[in-house]
Amino acid sequence: MVNAALNVDLKSQLEAEAERLGFVAFGVTSAAEDPVRAARLTSWLEAGYHGSMGWMEEREVHRRSPQGLWPEAQSVVALGMSYAPALDPMALEDHPERARISVYAQGKDYHDTVKKRLKALARWLIDQAPDSELKVFVDTAPVMEKPLGQMAGLGWQGKHTNLVSREHGSWLFLGAIYTTLNLEADAPHTDRCGSCDACQVACPTDAFPAPYRLDARRCISYLTIEHKGPIDEELREGLGNRIYGCDDCLAVCPWNKFAETAARHRDFLPRAELVAPRLSHLLALDDAGFRKLFAGSPIKRIGRDRFVRNCLYAAGNSADLRLLASVEGLLGDADPVVAEAARWALDRLQASAQPA
C-alpha cells in the first residue's frame, strides 16, 4: 500500500486522463469517515425514509465511509459525467396522453458507460502507480457518491439531496474510484442553495419533509422504480404521467441555466422513441415487447409488470377516454398488481367522462 503523499503532477495527469475519457467533473477527497455525514445517514435510516430499500440499512456500516467498505482505502477520486438535456424535462406536463420518462433513462444505461470509462481510468492509474490498489464503483455498491462528490469539490448536495454543480447543474452521473494512494484532497464545495426552495415546491408528492431531507416513500423516482406492489392510492394522482423516475426537483433548479448540452456524453443522447412515447403504445407491451424496446436501457431492470403498472396509473390520471380499450384489456392481466392498477385506471377514466 502506498502511504506517501503523491506529487501534484500525478493528480493533474489523472484529471487530464479523466477529461479525455469523457468525465467533466473531477475531485479527490479522503476515504476516512466524516462524522457529520455518517450521522445524517443514520438519522435518515432511523426515520424510515429509505422505504423498502433494505440494503441501505443492512450495509450502513459500509456506507458510513469508504474505509468502512474497504479499510485499506486512503483516497476517493470522485467523477461526474454530464447528461444535460437539450429539451425541457417538464415539456410533457400538459400532454397526459404521453408518458414522461426521466431524462437519465432516455439513452443508454449509464451504469455501462460510466463503469467502462472508470475502468479505463483505473487501468491508467495502475500503470502510473503499479504498487497501488483500487476499486471502482457506479451506483450499485454501498457508496455515498453524492456526499463524497461534495467533499471532493464537484458540487454540493442541494435541498433536493442531489448533487448540484455550478457548471453542470443537476445533470451529472457520478462514479468513484477508491484507492490506496494518498492523493491530495480538494476543498469541499460550499452550499449555494441560499433561500431558494424551488425544488421543494415543485415536488408533486411532497417528498421533502424538510430541506436537504428526502422521504423516499413519497418520491416518484422511488415509487416507479424501486417500489414493488401497488402504490398507495393517495400518491397515484401525484404521479401524473410520470412512468419511470421524475425530474421535477432537478429541472426547476436555477443552476441548470449554466449546464451546457455540449458537455453531455453521446451515449446519453435520448432515443427518439423514449422522448414522448404514447401511453397507448406502452400499455400494449407484453414481456417480449418490453424487453425488446428497453434493451440496453436502465428501464429494463424493473420488468414489464412494474412498468405497465406505472403506465396504468398515468392512464388513470390522463382523462383520455381513448385509452379505455387499452386499460380494459389489462383487467385480466396475470399479474394481480397490474390488474388492480387497470381497475383503478378504468374507474378514474369513467369518472372523468361523467358530467361535473
Tab-separated table of C-alpha atoms in Angstrom:
chain	number	residue	atom	x	y	z
A	1	MET	CA	0.000	0.000	0.000
A	2	VAL	CA	1.266	3.467	-0.862
A	3	ASN	CA	1.245	5.832	2.113
A	4	ALA	CA	3.356	8.779	0.976
A	5	ALA	CA	1.572	11.774	-0.492
A	6	LEU	CA	1.974	11.741	-4.240
A	7	ASN	CA	3.087	14.794	-6.139
A	8	VAL	CA	0.691	17.187	-7.797
A	9	ASP	CA	1.787	16.064	-11.255
A	10	LEU	CA	0.163	12.638	-10.968
A	11	LYS	CA	-3.112	14.132	-9.802
A	12	SER	CA	-3.154	16.674	-12.639
A	13	GLN	CA	-2.339	13.936	-15.135
A	14	LEU	CA	-5.122	11.813	-13.678
A	15	GLU	CA	-7.573	14.678	-14.104
A	16	ALA	CA	-6.468	15.189	-17.712
A	17	GLU	CA	-6.959	11.482	-18.446
A	18	ALA	CA	-10.404	11.584	-16.834
A	19	GLU	CA	-11.355	14.504	-19.060
A	20	ARG	CA	-10.119	12.616	-22.131
A	21	LEU	CA	-12.386	9.715	-21.193
A	22	GLY	CA	-15.453	11.967	-21.016
A	23	PHE	CA	-15.647	12.963	-17.362
A	24	VAL	CA	-16.482	16.647	-16.933
A	25	ALA	CA	-16.157	16.753	-13.141
A	26	PHE	CA	-13.164	15.572	-11.115
A	27	GLY	CA	-12.126	15.845	-7.477
A	28	VAL	CA	-10.404	13.991	-4.655
A	29	THR	CA	-11.345	13.531	-1.007
A	30	SER	CA	-10.207	11.443	1.927
A	31	ALA	CA	-11.528	7.902	2.427
A	32	ALA	CA	-11.814	8.417	6.175
A	33	GLU	CA	-15.179	8.680	7.890
A	34	ASP	CA	-16.814	12.080	8.149
A	35	PRO	CA	-18.797	12.046	11.448
A	36	VAL	CA	-21.366	14.585	10.217
A	37	ARG	CA	-22.078	12.668	7.006
A	38	ALA	CA	-22.289	9.367	8.906
A	39	ALA	CA	-24.705	10.815	11.470
A	40	ARG	CA	-27.001	12.127	8.719
A	41	LEU	CA	-27.142	8.674	7.163
A	42	THR	CA	-28.052	7.058	10.489
A	43	SER	CA	-30.747	9.664	11.151
A	44	TRP	CA	-32.237	9.163	7.680
A	45	LEU	CA	-32.394	5.401	8.136
A	46	GLU	CA	-33.858	5.646	11.638
A	47	ALA	CA	-36.663	7.809	10.236
A	48	GLY	CA	-37.535	5.003	7.821
A	49	TYR	CA	-37.117	7.303	4.814
A	50	HIS	CA	-35.420	4.522	2.820
A	51	GLY	CA	-38.733	2.679	2.465
A	52	SER	CA	-38.335	-0.898	1.265
A	53	MET	CA	-34.713	-0.417	0.230
A	54	GLY	CA	-33.481	-2.759	2.949
A	55	TRP	CA	-29.984	-2.895	1.537
A	56	MET	CA	-29.476	0.705	2.646
A	57	GLU	CA	-29.853	-0.307	6.294
A	58	GLU	CA	-28.216	-3.724	6.007
A	59	ARG	CA	-24.973	-2.210	4.746
A	60	GLU	CA	-25.000	1.015	6.739
A	61	VAL	CA	-21.543	0.329	8.141
A	62	HIS	CA	-20.175	0.184	4.585
A	63	ARG	CA	-21.944	3.384	3.563
A	64	ARG	CA	-20.734	5.421	6.515
A	65	SER	CA	-17.304	5.828	4.951
A	66	PRO	CA	-15.161	4.414	2.138
A	67	GLN	CA	-12.924	2.823	4.764
A	68	GLY	CA	-15.996	1.143	6.231
A	69	LEU	CA	-16.294	-0.739	2.953
A	70	TRP	CA	-12.565	-1.100	2.273
A	71	PRO	CA	-10.276	-0.329	5.230
A	72	GLU	CA	-7.179	-0.008	3.021
A	73	ALA	CA	-8.613	2.896	1.037
A	74	GLN	CA	-6.861	6.224	1.553
A	75	SER	CA	-8.399	8.476	-1.111
A	76	VAL	CA	-11.546	8.715	-3.194
A	77	VAL	CA	-11.472	10.023	-6.744
A	78	ALA	CA	-14.964	11.413	-7.410
A	79	LEU	CA	-16.036	11.820	-11.027
A	80	GLY	CA	-19.041	13.108	-12.933
A	81	MET	CA	-20.292	12.641	-16.484
A	82	SER	CA	-22.873	15.058	-17.899
A	83	TYR	CA	-26.282	14.075	-19.250
A	84	ALA	CA	-27.638	17.634	-19.541
A	85	PRO	CA	-30.871	17.520	-21.583
A	86	ALA	CA	-31.453	19.644	-24.666
A	87	LEU	CA	-35.234	19.562	-24.146
A	88	ASP	CA	-37.228	20.812	-21.183
A	89	PRO	CA	-37.875	17.821	-18.883
A	90	MET	CA	-41.199	19.419	-17.932
A	91	ALA	CA	-42.409	19.810	-21.526
A	92	LEU	CA	-44.846	16.865	-21.363
A	93	GLU	CA	-46.575	18.043	-18.214
A	94	ASP	CA	-49.561	19.247	-20.242
A	95	HIS	CA	-49.684	16.215	-22.537
A	96	PRO	CA	-51.250	13.466	-20.398
A	97	GLU	CA	-51.595	11.094	-23.366
A	98	ARG	CA	-47.779	10.935	-23.481
A	99	ALA	CA	-45.551	9.244	-20.929
A	100	ARG	CA	-42.796	11.063	-19.075
A	101	ILE	CA	-39.551	9.130	-18.699
A	102	SER	CA	-36.766	10.610	-16.610
A	103	VAL	CA	-34.048	12.228	-18.717
A	104	TYR	CA	-31.343	9.909	-17.426
A	105	ALA	CA	-33.186	6.823	-18.705
A	106	GLN	CA	-33.869	8.002	-22.257
A	107	GLY	CA	-30.442	6.970	-23.566
A	108	LYS	CA	-28.081	4.076	-22.952
A	109	ASP	CA	-27.718	2.584	-19.500
A	110	TYR	CA	-25.389	4.944	-17.658
A	111	HIS	CA	-24.017	2.125	-15.496
A	112	ASP	CA	-22.352	0.571	-18.537
A	113	THR	CA	-20.995	3.816	-19.966
A	114	VAL	CA	-19.627	5.258	-16.737
A	115	LYS	CA	-18.176	1.989	-15.463
A	116	LYS	CA	-16.398	1.258	-18.737
A	117	ARG	CA	-14.620	4.601	-18.559
A	118	LEU	CA	-13.951	4.297	-14.842
A	119	LYS	CA	-12.192	1.004	-15.502
A	120	ALA	CA	-10.130	2.605	-18.262
A	121	LEU	CA	-9.113	5.387	-15.879
A	122	ALA	CA	-8.309	2.812	-13.196
A	123	ARG	CA	-6.032	0.906	-15.585
A	124	TRP	CA	-4.231	4.147	-16.423
A	125	LEU	CA	-3.721	4.894	-12.731
A	126	ILE	CA	-2.384	1.412	-12.011
A	127	ASP	CA	0.085	1.819	-14.871
A	128	GLN	CA	1.353	5.006	-13.215
A	129	ALA	CA	1.414	3.570	-9.677
A	130	PRO	CA	1.819	-0.238	-10.000
A	131	ASP	CA	2.093	-0.800	-6.237
A	132	SER	CA	-1.288	0.741	-5.521
A	133	GLU	CA	-4.690	-0.933	-5.343
A	134	LEU	CA	-8.105	0.434	-6.255
A	135	LYS	CA	-11.797	-0.329	-6.689
A	136	VAL	CA	-14.341	1.334	-8.993
A	137	PHE	CA	-17.999	1.993	-8.223
A	138	VAL	CA	-21.053	3.206	-10.148
A	139	ASP	CA	-24.261	3.311	-8.134
A	140	THR	CA	-24.537	-0.430	-7.429
A	141	ALA	CA	-22.372	-0.666	-4.276
A	142	PRO	CA	-22.790	0.837	-0.779
A	143	VAL	CA	-21.077	4.072	-1.774
A	144	MET	CA	-22.391	7.546	-0.917
A	145	GLU	CA	-21.484	9.194	-4.219
A	146	LYS	CA	-23.277	12.487	-3.633
A	147	PRO	CA	-21.772	13.489	-0.269
A	148	LEU	CA	-18.383	12.228	-1.458
A	149	GLY	CA	-18.820	14.381	-4.560
A	150	GLN	CA	-19.460	17.411	-2.358
A	151	MET	CA	-16.422	16.663	-0.199
A	152	ALA	CA	-14.312	16.331	-3.375
A	153	GLY	CA	-15.487	19.714	-4.658
A	154	LEU	CA	-17.656	18.550	-7.587
A	155	GLY	CA	-20.676	20.441	-6.300
A	156	TRP	CA	-22.951	20.461	-3.269
A	157	GLN	CA	-25.933	18.413	-2.165
A	158	GLY	CA	-28.866	20.693	-2.789
A	159	LYS	CA	-32.104	20.883	-0.859
A	160	HIS	CA	-33.388	18.074	-3.106
A	161	THR	CA	-30.435	15.962	-1.805
A	162	ASN	CA	-28.937	15.558	-5.289
A	163	LEU	CA	-25.567	16.964	-6.266
A	164	VAL	CA	-25.637	20.402	-7.905
A	165	SER	CA	-22.724	21.675	-9.960
A	166	ARG	CA	-22.101	25.312	-10.823
A	167	GLU	CA	-21.045	24.221	-14.321
A	168	HIS	CA	-23.367	21.270	-14.998
A	169	GLY	CA	-26.431	21.917	-12.894
A	170	SER	CA	-28.204	18.828	-11.598
A	171	TRP	CA	-27.295	16.628	-14.546
A	172	LEU	CA	-24.309	14.516	-13.503
A	173	PHE	CA	-23.864	10.759	-13.373
A	174	LEU	CA	-21.455	10.053	-10.541
A	175	GLY	CA	-18.765	7.421	-10.166
A	176	ALA	CA	-15.944	6.831	-7.699
A	177	ILE	CA	-12.544	5.214	-7.510
A	178	TYR	CA	-11.330	4.103	-4.086
A	179	THR	CA	-7.553	3.896	-3.998
A	180	THR	CA	-4.751	3.081	-1.567
A	181	LEU	CA	-2.900	6.104	-2.938
A	182	ASN	CA	-2.734	9.089	-0.634
A	183	LEU	CA	-3.782	11.784	-3.104
A	184	GLU	CA	-4.027	15.445	-2.221
A	185	ALA	CA	-7.636	16.225	-1.304
A	186	ASP	CA	-9.611	19.052	-2.870
A	187	ALA	CA	-11.587	21.529	-0.805
A	188	PRO	CA	-15.249	20.618	-0.174
A	189	HIS	CA	-17.778	22.621	-2.173
A	190	THR	CA	-19.835	25.192	-0.315
A	191	ASP	CA	-23.619	25.110	-0.352
A	192	ARG	CA	-25.070	27.653	-2.796
A	193	CYS	CA	-28.799	26.975	-2.493
A	194	GLY	CA	-29.356	30.082	-0.426
A	195	SER	CA	-33.025	30.849	0.240
A	196	CYS	CA	-34.233	29.096	-2.939
A	197	ASP	CA	-36.900	26.451	-2.360
A	198	ALA	CA	-37.900	25.766	-5.988
A	199	CYS	CA	-37.159	22.036	-5.737
A	200	GLN	CA	-39.195	21.682	-2.554
A	201	VAL	CA	-42.208	23.460	-4.029
A	202	ALA	CA	-42.040	21.515	-7.311
A	203	CYS	CA	-42.337	18.028	-5.799
A	204	PRO	CA	-45.745	16.611	-6.828
A	205	THR	CA	-45.933	14.197	-3.879
A	206	ASP	CA	-44.429	16.311	-1.075
A	207	ALA	CA	-41.442	14.005	-0.651
A	208	PHE	CA	-39.345	16.588	1.227
A	209	PRO	CA	-40.243	16.778	4.931
A	210	ALA	CA	-37.520	19.414	5.252
A	211	PRO	CA	-34.818	20.945	3.068
A	212	TYR	CA	-31.942	18.515	2.457
A	213	ARG	CA	-34.129	15.606	3.592
A	214	LEU	CA	-35.929	13.205	1.247
A	215	ASP	CA	-38.608	10.718	2.234
A	216	ALA	CA	-38.160	8.081	-0.467
A	217	ARG	CA	-41.531	6.563	0.396
A	218	ARG	CA	-43.189	9.576	-1.256
A	219	CYS	CA	-40.641	10.120	-4.043
A	220	ILE	CA	-41.861	9.347	-7.566
A	221	SER	CA	-38.470	8.001	-8.606
A	222	TYR	CA	-38.560	5.506	-5.750
A	223	LEU	CA	-42.220	4.639	-6.271
A	224	THR	CA	-41.957	3.996	-10.016
A	225	ILE	CA	-38.591	2.203	-9.936
A	226	GLU	CA	-37.864	0.589	-6.565
A	227	HIS	CA	-41.295	0.051	-5.027
A	228	LYS	CA	-42.881	-3.337	-5.614
A	229	GLY	CA	-46.590	-3.939	-5.390
A	230	PRO	CA	-49.373	-1.355	-5.580
A	231	ILE	CA	-48.565	2.302	-4.938
A	232	ASP	CA	-50.696	3.903	-2.220
A	233	GLU	CA	-53.820	5.398	-3.761
A	234	GLU	CA	-53.220	8.762	-2.090
A	235	LEU	CA	-50.000	9.124	-4.105
A	236	ARG	CA	-51.202	7.924	-7.503
A	237	GLU	CA	-52.666	11.204	-8.704
A	238	GLY	CA	-49.372	12.936	-7.929
A	239	LEU	CA	-47.602	10.632	-10.368
A	240	GLY	CA	-49.327	12.389	-13.255
A	241	ASN	CA	-47.911	10.905	-16.465
A	242	ARG	CA	-44.505	10.042	-14.958
A	243	ILE	CA	-43.908	6.352	-15.590
A	244	TYR	CA	-40.198	5.999	-14.826
A	245	GLY	CA	-38.490	8.376	-12.450
A	246	CYS	CA	-39.113	12.088	-12.024
A	247	ASP	CA	-37.060	15.143	-12.965
A	248	ASP	CA	-39.187	17.891	-11.444
A	249	CYS	CA	-37.000	18.808	-8.468
A	250	LEU	CA	-33.913	18.729	-10.684
A	251	ALA	CA	-35.442	20.549	-13.635
A	252	VAL	CA	-36.519	23.616	-11.674
A	253	CYS	CA	-33.080	24.227	-10.131
A	254	PRO	CA	-31.830	27.683	-11.243
A	255	TRP	CA	-28.264	26.392	-11.525
A	256	ASN	CA	-29.273	24.376	-14.589
A	257	LYS	CA	-29.077	27.523	-16.702
A	258	PHE	CA	-25.292	27.078	-16.698
A	259	ALA	CA	-25.417	23.454	-17.881
A	260	GLU	CA	-24.323	23.027	-21.499
A	261	THR	CA	-25.684	20.142	-23.545
A	262	ALA	CA	-22.396	20.105	-25.450
A	263	ALA	CA	-20.819	18.580	-22.343
A	264	ARG	CA	-23.208	15.616	-22.449
A	265	HIS	CA	-21.694	12.273	-23.373
A	266	ARG	CA	-23.015	10.949	-26.690
A	267	ASP	CA	-24.213	7.699	-25.057
A	268	PHE	CA	-26.801	9.702	-23.163
A	269	LEU	CA	-28.484	11.198	-26.208
A	270	PRO	CA	-32.179	10.318	-25.927
A	271	ARG	CA	-33.673	7.612	-28.090
A	272	ALA	CA	-36.425	9.129	-30.198
A	273	GLU	CA	-38.977	6.517	-29.143
A	274	LEU	CA	-38.453	7.323	-25.447
A	275	VAL	CA	-38.696	11.127	-25.563
A	276	ALA	CA	-42.516	11.353	-25.712
A	277	PRO	CA	-43.994	7.852	-26.092
A	278	ARG	CA	-47.740	7.398	-26.318
A	279	LEU	CA	-49.292	5.648	-23.341
A	280	SER	CA	-51.428	3.557	-25.681
A	281	HIS	CA	-48.296	2.028	-27.202
A	282	LEU	CA	-46.702	1.268	-23.851
A	283	LEU	CA	-49.841	-0.288	-22.393
A	284	ALA	CA	-49.794	-2.832	-25.221
A	285	LEU	CA	-46.362	-4.215	-24.292
A	286	ASP	CA	-46.067	-7.860	-23.361
A	287	ASP	CA	-42.899	-9.200	-21.769
A	288	ALA	CA	-41.132	-9.831	-25.071
A	289	GLY	CA	-42.087	-6.414	-26.426
A	290	PHE	CA	-40.939	-4.732	-23.236
A	291	ARG	CA	-37.548	-6.457	-23.343
A	292	LYS	CA	-37.065	-5.561	-26.985
A	293	LEU	CA	-37.982	-1.906	-26.537
A	294	PHE	CA	-35.798	-1.410	-23.486
A	295	ALA	CA	-32.764	-3.488	-24.429
A	296	GLY	CA	-29.672	-1.600	-23.231
A	297	SER	CA	-31.826	0.734	-21.117
A	298	PRO	CA	-31.882	1.041	-17.303
A	299	ILE	CA	-35.670	0.742	-17.557
A	300	LYS	CA	-35.351	-2.941	-18.415
A	301	ARG	CA	-34.428	-3.871	-14.866
A	302	ILE	CA	-37.864	-3.073	-13.378
A	303	GLY	CA	-39.578	-5.591	-15.641
A	304	ARG	CA	-42.715	-5.420	-17.738
A	305	ASP	CA	-45.234	-5.773	-14.898
A	306	ARG	CA	-43.985	-2.865	-12.792
A	307	PHE	CA	-43.586	-0.743	-15.902
A	308	VAL	CA	-47.136	-1.384	-17.119
A	309	ARG	CA	-48.404	-0.756	-13.573
A	310	ASN	CA	-46.870	2.727	-13.810
A	311	CYS	CA	-48.385	3.294	-17.250
A	312	LEU	CA	-51.825	2.388	-15.932
A	313	TYR	CA	-51.569	4.953	-13.158
A	314	ALA	CA	-50.659	7.507	-15.833
A	315	ALA	CA	-53.633	6.401	-17.918
A	316	GLY	CA	-55.929	6.833	-14.935
A	317	ASN	CA	-54.613	10.362	-14.458
A	318	SER	CA	-54.947	11.283	-18.130
A	319	ALA	CA	-58.726	11.728	-18.510
A	320	ASP	CA	-58.056	10.485	-22.058
A	321	LEU	CA	-61.007	8.272	-22.968
A	322	ARG	CA	-59.114	6.965	-25.989
A	323	LEU	CA	-57.169	4.825	-23.506
A	324	LEU	CA	-60.257	2.980	-22.260
A	325	ALA	CA	-59.776	-0.016	-24.551
A	326	SER	CA	-56.093	-0.344	-23.623
A	327	VAL	CA	-56.930	-0.245	-19.923
A	328	GLU	CA	-59.818	-2.672	-20.211
A	329	GLY	CA	-57.530	-5.142	-21.968
A	330	LEU	CA	-55.391	-5.334	-18.833
A	331	LEU	CA	-58.166	-6.015	-16.332
A	332	GLY	CA	-57.447	-9.723	-16.532
A	333	ASP	CA	-53.659	-9.438	-16.542
A	334	ALA	CA	-51.828	-12.369	-14.997
A	335	ASP	CA	-50.051	-10.030	-12.591
A	336	PRO	CA	-52.501	-9.039	-9.804
A	337	VAL	CA	-50.821	-5.656	-9.284
A	338	VAL	CA	-51.273	-4.807	-12.967
A	339	ALA	CA	-54.887	-5.972	-12.869
A	340	GLU	CA	-55.606	-3.827	-9.792
A	341	ALA	CA	-53.966	-0.804	-11.428
A	342	ALA	CA	-56.137	-1.388	-14.506
A	343	ARG	CA	-59.301	-1.408	-12.380
A	344	TRP	CA	-58.238	1.839	-10.693
A	345	ALA	CA	-57.411	3.459	-14.029
A	346	LEU	CA	-60.735	2.342	-15.525
A	347	ASP	CA	-62.666	3.822	-12.592
A	348	ARG	CA	-60.799	7.095	-12.967
A	349	LEU	CA	-61.364	7.313	-16.713
A	350	GLN	CA	-65.043	6.508	-16.396
A	351	ALA	CA	-65.427	9.106	-13.651
A	352	SER	CA	-63.776	11.727	-15.837
A	353	ALA	CA	-66.354	11.043	-18.524
A	354	GLN	CA	-69.240	11.895	-16.191
A	355	PRO	CA	-70.574	15.464	-16.279
A	356	ALA	CA	-69.385	17.597	-13.364
